[in-house]
Coordinates of C-alpha atoms in Angstrom, one line a residue:
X1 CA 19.3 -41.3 26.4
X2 CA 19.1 -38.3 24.0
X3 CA 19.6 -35.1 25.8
X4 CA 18.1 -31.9 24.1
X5 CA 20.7 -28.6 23.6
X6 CA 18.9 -26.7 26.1
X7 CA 20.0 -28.9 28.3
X8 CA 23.0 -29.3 27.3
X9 CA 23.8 -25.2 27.0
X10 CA 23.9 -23.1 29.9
X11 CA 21.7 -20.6 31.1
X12 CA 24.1 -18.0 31.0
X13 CA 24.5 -19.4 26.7
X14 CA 21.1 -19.5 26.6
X15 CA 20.8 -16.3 27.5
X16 CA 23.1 -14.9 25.2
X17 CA 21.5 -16.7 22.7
X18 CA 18.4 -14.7 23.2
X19 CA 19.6 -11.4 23.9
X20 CA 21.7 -11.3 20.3
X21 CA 18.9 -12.9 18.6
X22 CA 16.6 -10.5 19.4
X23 CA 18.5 -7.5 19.2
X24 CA 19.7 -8.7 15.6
X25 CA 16.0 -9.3 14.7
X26 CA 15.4 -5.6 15.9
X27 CA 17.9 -3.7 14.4
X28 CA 17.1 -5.5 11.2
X29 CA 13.6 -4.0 11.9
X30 CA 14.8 -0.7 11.9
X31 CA 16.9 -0.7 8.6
X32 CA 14.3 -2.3 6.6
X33 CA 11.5 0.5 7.9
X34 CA 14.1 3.1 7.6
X35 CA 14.1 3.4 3.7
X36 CA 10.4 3.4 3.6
X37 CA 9.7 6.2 6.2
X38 CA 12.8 7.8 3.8
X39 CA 12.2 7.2 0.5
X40 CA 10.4 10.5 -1.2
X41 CA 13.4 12.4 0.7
X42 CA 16.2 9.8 -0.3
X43 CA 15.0 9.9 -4.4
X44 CA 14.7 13.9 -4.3
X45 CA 17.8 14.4 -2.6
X46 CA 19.6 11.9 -5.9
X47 CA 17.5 12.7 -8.6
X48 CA 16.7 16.5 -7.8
X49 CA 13.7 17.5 -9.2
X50 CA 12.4 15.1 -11.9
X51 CA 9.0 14.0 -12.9
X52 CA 6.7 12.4 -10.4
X53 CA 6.4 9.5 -12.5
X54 CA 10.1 9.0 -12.6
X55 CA 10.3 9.5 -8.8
X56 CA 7.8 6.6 -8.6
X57 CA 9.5 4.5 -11.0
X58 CA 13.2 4.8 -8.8
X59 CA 11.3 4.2 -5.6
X60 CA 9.4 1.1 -6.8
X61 CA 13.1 -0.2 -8.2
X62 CA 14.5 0.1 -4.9
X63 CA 11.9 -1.3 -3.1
X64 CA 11.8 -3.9 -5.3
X65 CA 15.6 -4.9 -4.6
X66 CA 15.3 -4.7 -1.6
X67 CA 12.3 -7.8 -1.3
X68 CA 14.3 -9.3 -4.0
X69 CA 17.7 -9.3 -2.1
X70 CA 15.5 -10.7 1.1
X71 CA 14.4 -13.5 -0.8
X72 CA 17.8 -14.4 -1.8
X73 CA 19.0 -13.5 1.5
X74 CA 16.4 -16.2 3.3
X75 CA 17.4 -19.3 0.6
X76 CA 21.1 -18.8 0.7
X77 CA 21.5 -18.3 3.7
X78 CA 19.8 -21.6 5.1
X79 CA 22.3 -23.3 2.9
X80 CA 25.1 -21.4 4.6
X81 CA 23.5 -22.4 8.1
X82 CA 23.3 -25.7 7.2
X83 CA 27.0 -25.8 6.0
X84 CA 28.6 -23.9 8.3
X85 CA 27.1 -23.4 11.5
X86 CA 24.1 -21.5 13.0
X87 CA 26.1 -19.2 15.6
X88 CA 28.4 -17.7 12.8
X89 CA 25.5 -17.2 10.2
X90 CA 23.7 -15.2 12.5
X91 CA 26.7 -13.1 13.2
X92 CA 27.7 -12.9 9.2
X93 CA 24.6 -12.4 8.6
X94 CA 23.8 -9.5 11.0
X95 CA 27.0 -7.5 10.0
X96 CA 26.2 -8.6 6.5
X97 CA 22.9 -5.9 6.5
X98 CA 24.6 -3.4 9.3
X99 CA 27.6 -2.8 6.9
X100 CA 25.1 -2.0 3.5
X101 CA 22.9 0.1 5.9
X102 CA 26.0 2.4 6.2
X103 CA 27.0 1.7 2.5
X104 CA 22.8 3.1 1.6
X105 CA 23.7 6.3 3.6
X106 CA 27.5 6.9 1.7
X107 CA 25.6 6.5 -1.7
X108 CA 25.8 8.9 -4.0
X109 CA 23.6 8.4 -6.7
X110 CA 20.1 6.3 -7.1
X111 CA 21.7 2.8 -8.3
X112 CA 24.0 2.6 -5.6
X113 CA 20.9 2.7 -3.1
X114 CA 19.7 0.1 -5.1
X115 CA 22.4 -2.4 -5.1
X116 CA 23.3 -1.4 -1.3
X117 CA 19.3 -1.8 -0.7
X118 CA 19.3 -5.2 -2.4
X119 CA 22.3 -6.8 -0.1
X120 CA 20.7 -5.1 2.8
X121 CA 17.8 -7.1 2.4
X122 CA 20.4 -10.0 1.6
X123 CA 21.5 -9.8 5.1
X124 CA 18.1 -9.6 6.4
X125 CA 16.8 -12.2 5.1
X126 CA 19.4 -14.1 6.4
X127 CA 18.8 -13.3 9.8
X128 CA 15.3 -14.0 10.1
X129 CA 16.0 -17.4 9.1
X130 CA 19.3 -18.1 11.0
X131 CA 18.2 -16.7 14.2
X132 CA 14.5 -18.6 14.0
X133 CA 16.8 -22.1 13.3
X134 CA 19.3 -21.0 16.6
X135 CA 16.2 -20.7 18.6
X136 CA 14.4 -23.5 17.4
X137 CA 17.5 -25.9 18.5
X138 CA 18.6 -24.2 21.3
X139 CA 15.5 -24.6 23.3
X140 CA 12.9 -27.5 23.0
X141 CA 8.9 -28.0 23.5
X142 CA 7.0 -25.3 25.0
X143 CA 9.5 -22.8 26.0
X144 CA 10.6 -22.6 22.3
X145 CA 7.4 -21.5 21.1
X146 CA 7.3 -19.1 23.9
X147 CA 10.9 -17.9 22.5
X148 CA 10.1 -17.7 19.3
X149 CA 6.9 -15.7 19.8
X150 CA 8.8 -12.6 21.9
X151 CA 11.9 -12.6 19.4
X152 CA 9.6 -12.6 16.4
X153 CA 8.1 -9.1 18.9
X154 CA 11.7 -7.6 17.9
X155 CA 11.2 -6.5 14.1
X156 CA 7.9 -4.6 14.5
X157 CA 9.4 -2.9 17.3
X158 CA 12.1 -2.1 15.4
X159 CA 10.0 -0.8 12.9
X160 CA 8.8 1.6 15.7
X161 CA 12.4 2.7 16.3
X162 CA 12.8 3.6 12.4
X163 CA 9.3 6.2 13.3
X164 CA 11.2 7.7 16.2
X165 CA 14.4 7.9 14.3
X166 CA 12.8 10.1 11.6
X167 CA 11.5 12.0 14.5
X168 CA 14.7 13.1 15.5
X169 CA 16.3 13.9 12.4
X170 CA 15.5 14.7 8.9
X171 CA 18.9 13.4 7.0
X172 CA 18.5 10.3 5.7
X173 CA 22.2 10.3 5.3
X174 CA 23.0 10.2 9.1
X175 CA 19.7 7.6 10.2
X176 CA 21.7 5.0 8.0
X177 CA 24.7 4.8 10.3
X178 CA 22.4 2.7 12.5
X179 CA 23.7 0.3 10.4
X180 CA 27.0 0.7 13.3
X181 CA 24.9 -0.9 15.8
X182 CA 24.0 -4.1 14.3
X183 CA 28.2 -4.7 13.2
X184 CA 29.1 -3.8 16.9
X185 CA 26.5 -6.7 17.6
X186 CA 28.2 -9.2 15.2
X187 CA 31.1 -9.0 16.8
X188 CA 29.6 -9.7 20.2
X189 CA 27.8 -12.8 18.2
X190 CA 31.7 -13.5 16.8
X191 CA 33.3 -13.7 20.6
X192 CA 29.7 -14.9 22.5
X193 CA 27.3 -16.6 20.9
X194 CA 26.6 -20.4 21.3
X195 CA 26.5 -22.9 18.8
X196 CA 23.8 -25.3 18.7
X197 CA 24.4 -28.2 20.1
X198 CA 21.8 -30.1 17.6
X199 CA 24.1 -28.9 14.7
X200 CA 27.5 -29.5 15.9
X201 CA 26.1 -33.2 16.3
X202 CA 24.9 -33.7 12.6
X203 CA 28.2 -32.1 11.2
X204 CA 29.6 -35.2 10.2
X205 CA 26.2 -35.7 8.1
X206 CA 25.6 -32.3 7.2
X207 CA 29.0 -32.3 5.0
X208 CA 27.9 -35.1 3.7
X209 CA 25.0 -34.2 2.1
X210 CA 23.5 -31.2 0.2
X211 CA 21.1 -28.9 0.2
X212 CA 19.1 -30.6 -2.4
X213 CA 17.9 -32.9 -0.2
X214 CA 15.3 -30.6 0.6
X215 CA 13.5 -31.7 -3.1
X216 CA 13.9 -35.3 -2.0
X217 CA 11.5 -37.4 -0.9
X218 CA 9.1 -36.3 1.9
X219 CA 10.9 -33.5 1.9
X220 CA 9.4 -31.8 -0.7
X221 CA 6.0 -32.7 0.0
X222 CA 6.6 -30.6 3.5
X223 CA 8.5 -28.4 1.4
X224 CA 4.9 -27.4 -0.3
X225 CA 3.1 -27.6 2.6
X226 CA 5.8 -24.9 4.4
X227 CA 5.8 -22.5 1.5
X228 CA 2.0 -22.5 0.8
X229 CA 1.3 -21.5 4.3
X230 CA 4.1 -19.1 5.4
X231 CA 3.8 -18.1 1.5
X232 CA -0.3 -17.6 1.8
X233 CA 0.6 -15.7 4.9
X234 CA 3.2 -13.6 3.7
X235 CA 1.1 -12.4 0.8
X236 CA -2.2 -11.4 2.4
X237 CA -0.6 -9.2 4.9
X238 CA 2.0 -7.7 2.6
X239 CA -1.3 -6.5 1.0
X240 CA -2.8 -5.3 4.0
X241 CA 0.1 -3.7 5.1
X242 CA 0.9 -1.8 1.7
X243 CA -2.5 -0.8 1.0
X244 CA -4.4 -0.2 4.2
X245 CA -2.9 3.4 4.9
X246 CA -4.0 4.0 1.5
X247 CA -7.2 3.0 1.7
X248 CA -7.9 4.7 5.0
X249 CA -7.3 8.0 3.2
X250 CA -9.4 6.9 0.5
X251 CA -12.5 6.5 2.2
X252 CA -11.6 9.1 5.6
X253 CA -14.6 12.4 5.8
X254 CA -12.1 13.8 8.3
X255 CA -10.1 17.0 8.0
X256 CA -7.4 14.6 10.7
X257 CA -6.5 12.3 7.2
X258 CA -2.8 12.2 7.5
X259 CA -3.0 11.5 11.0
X260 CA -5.5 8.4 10.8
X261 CA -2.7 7.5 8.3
X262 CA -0.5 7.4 10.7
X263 CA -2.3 5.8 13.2
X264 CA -3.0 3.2 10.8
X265 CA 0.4 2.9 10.7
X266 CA 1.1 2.6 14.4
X267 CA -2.2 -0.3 14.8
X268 CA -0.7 -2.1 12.2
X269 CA 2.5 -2.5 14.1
X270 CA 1.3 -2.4 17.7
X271 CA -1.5 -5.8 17.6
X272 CA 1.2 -7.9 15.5
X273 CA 4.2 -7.1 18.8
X274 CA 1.1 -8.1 20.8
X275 CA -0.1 -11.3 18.6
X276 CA 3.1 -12.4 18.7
X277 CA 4.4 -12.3 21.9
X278 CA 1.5 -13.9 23.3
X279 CA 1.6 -16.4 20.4
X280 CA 3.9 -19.1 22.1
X281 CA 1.2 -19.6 25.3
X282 CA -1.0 -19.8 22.7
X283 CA 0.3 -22.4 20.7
X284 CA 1.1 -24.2 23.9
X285 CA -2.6 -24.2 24.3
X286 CA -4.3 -25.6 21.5
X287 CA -1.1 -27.1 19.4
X288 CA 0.5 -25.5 16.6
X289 CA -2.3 -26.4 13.9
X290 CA -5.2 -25.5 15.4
X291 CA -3.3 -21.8 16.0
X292 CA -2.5 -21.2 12.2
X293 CA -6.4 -22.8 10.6
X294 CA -7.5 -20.0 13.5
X295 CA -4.8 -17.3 12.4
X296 CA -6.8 -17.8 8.8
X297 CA -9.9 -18.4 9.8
X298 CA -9.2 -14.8 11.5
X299 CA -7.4 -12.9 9.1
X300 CA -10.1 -13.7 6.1
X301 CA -12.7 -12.9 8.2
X302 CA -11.2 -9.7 9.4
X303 CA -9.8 -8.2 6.1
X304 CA -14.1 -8.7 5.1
X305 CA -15.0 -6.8 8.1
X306 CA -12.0 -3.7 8.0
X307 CA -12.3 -3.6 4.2
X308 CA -15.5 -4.3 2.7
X309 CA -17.7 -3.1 5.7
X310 CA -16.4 0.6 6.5
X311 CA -17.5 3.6 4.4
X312 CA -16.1 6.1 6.6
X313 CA -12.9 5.5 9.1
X314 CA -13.8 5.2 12.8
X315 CA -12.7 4.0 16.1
X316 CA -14.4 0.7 15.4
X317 CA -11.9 1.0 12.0
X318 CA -9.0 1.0 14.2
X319 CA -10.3 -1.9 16.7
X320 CA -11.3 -4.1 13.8
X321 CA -8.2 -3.8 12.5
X322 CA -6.1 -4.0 15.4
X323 CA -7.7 -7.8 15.8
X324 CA -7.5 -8.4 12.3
X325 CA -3.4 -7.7 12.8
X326 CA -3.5 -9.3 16.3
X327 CA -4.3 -12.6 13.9
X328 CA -1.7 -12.0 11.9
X329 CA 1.1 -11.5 14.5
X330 CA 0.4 -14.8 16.3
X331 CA 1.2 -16.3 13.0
X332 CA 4.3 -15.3 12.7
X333 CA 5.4 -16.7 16.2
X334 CA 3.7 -20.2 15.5
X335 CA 5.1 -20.2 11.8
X336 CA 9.4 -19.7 13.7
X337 CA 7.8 -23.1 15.1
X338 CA 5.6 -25.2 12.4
X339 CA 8.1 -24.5 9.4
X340 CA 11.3 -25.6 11.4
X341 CA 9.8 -28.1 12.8
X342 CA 8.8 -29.8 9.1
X343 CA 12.9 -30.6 8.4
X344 CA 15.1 -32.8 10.1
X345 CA 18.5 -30.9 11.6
X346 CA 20.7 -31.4 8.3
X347 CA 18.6 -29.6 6.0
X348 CA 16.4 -27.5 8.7
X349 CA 17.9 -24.0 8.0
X350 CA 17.8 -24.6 3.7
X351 CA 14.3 -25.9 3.5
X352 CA 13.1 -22.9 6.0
X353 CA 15.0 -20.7 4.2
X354 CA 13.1 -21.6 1.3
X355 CA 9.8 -21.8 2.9
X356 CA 10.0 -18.0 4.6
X357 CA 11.3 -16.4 1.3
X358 CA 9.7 -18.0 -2.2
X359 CA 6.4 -16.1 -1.4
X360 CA 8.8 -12.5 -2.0
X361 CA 8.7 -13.8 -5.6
X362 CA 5.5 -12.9 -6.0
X363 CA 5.1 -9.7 -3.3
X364 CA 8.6 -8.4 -4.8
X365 CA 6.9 -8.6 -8.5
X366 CA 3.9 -7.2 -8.0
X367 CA 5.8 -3.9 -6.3
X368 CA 6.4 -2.6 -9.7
X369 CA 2.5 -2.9 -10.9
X370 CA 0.3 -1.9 -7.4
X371 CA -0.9 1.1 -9.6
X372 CA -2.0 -0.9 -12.3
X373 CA -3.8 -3.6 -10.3
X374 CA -5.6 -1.4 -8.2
X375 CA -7.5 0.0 -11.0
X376 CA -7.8 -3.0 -12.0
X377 CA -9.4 -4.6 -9.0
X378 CA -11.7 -1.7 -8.3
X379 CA -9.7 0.6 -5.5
X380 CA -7.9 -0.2 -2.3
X381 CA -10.6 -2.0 -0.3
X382 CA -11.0 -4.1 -2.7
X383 CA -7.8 -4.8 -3.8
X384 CA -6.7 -6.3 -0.6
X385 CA -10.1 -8.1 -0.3
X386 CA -9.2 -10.1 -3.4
X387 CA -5.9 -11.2 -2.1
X388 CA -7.3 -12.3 1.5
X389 CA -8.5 -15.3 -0.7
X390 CA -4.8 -16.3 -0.2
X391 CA -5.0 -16.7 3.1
X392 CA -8.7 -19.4 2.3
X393 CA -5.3 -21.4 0.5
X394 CA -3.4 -21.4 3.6
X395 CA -6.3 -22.4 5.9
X396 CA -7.0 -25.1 3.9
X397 CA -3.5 -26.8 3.5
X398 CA -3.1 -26.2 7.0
X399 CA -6.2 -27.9 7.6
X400 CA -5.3 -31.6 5.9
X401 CA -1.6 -31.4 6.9
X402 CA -0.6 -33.3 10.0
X403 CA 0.0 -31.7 13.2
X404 CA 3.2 -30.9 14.2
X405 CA 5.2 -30.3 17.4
X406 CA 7.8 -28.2 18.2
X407 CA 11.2 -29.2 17.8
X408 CA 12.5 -31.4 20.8

């Protein structure tokens, strides 16, 4: 009789397991946010005064590293899961971005930011996949979804935290020693944290056998399936996110500009902590397949409605878009579940890895040349119209894959 690790574990481990999950998944929301509510302060403050052009070059560049180094972060680090253990990559990985959030603030000049910005997002990247593989073996059927769905809540509320942290004070250099919180954390992870059960019993296969396996086989056909959905996904929001703040000022008649801005902001984050923590009861509800073909369905629909169908920003603006984001954060709980659930144990954390982070390629890229193809395109609105045709590829691979369950 096979006996799953949340059985196995205790609920005291289990709770653990939760509590430095989610904090690591938060505080890694709060460094990542940190440089962007920063930046224009950050690039003055080490360039002095330049030409805007050049400020906008140096910003794009870090930026860029920083997607870059998150993409890198998410593929190598699976491996590293794989290899060594899921407990002690979530622990590396967390003091991994804590210690380069403190290294950003210490910088003294533009490329240092760069290259601390680029293993920050090293360590992050890491940590969104490590902690989604902990939870996905820790607990089993419907209470992982459920799991998955309020951790995945963590990193938009941490992006909440980074608002209130430039709140309270205006040196960049000092909001980077968050970074302290997140290393005080990995050593809680070092001395606390619970392995998974599931790993420790493929070891003896997991040395074995390497992380290629992932292009073998039916592996790589689910490999393609995972990374055109989470990639599809991951690329239609990144547009709606960049540009939507943008576009509301484009368009705004109101005097109150800079604060629809910001409340833009503040929709943006607030229905994707409410998509996805609700997201686990409702992949319990009607299975994971039918959630993502509706979290599509949803998001296409609703990017026409917010972006093609408003002349002037309202209050039915802000609703619209708060539903078209609600779509998008029950994705991201039911994605912690469908991708993980695509790869046996021994290659689990590598091929998710992979799946979460190739799609950065493309949104890291395309940072450097958002002027460009929004003239190109025709102006904000529809710029990110255009690329919510992504998310048409996603339903549609979604739609003739198989359904799968969570991990048991």
């Amino acid at each position: 009789m096979k006996h799953s690790s949340e059985n196995i574990m205790s609920p005291g481990k289990l709770a653990l397991a939760f509590i430095i999950c989610f904090l690591s998944t938060f505080f890694s929301g709060i460094v990542s946010m940190l440089m962007s509510v920063y930046l224009p302060v950050v690039v003055k403050d080490l360039l002095g005064n330049v030409a805007e052009e050049q400020l906008n070059d140096v910003s794009a560049w870090i930026n860029c590293l920083f997607i870059f180094g998150w993409m890198f972060g998410g593929i190598l680090w699976g491996i590293i899961c794989d290899k060594t253990g899921r407990s002690r990559s979530v622990m590396l990985s967390t003091a991994c971005f804590g210690v380069f959030a403190i290294c950003t603030g210490l910088s003294s000049s533009w490329l240092l930011v760069s290259i601390c910005r680029f293993l920050t997002g090293f360590g992050i990247g890491g940590v969104l996949v490590t902690t989604t593989i902990l939870i996905a073996e820790c607990w089993s059927g419907k209470k992982q979804a459920i799991i998955q769905g309020i951790v995945s809540v963590a990193m938009p509320i941490g992006f909440f935290a980074a608002g209130i942290i430039n709140n309270i004070t205006t040196e960049w250099r000092f909001a980077f020693w968050v970074g302290i919180a997140p290393i005080l954390l990995a050593v809680a992870a070092a001395i606390a944290l619970p392995e998974s059960y599931k790993w420790k019993t493929e070891k003896q296969s997991l040395n074995k056998k390497g992380a290629s396996q992932i292009f073998a086989g039916d592996h790589s056909k689910n490999l393609l399936i995972g990374s055109a959905i989470f990639g599809a996904m991951l690329i239609g929001l990144w547009a709606i996110f960049s540009w939507a703040p943008t576009w509301v000022q484009s368009i705004s008649s109101s005097a109150d500009v800079q604060d629809q801005r910001g409340l833009t902001m503040m929709i943006l984050a607030g229905g994707g902590i409410i998509g996805s923590f609700f997201s686990g009861w409702i992949v319990n509800t009607i299975g994971l397949r039918k959630t993502m073909l509706m979290c599509f369905a949803g998001c296409f629909i609703m990017t026409f409605v917010v972006f093609k169908l408003n002349h002037d920003v309202t209050i039915t603006t802000f609703i619209e878009m708060a539903l078209l984001v609600f779509f998008f954060g029950i994705s991201q709980g039911a994605l912690a579940v469908y991708i993980p659930a695509l790869f046996p144990v021994n290659i689990c954390a590598a091929a998710t890895g992979f799946c979460f982070n190739i799609g950065r390629l493309f949104t890291g890229t395309v940072v450097f040349f958002i002027g460009t193809l929004v003239t190109i395109l025709g102006g904000y609105g529809n710029a990110v119209f255009i690329f919510s045709f992504v998310f048409i590829i996603g339903f549609i691979v979604t739609y003739f894959s198989k359904e799968i369950k969570p991990v048991t």
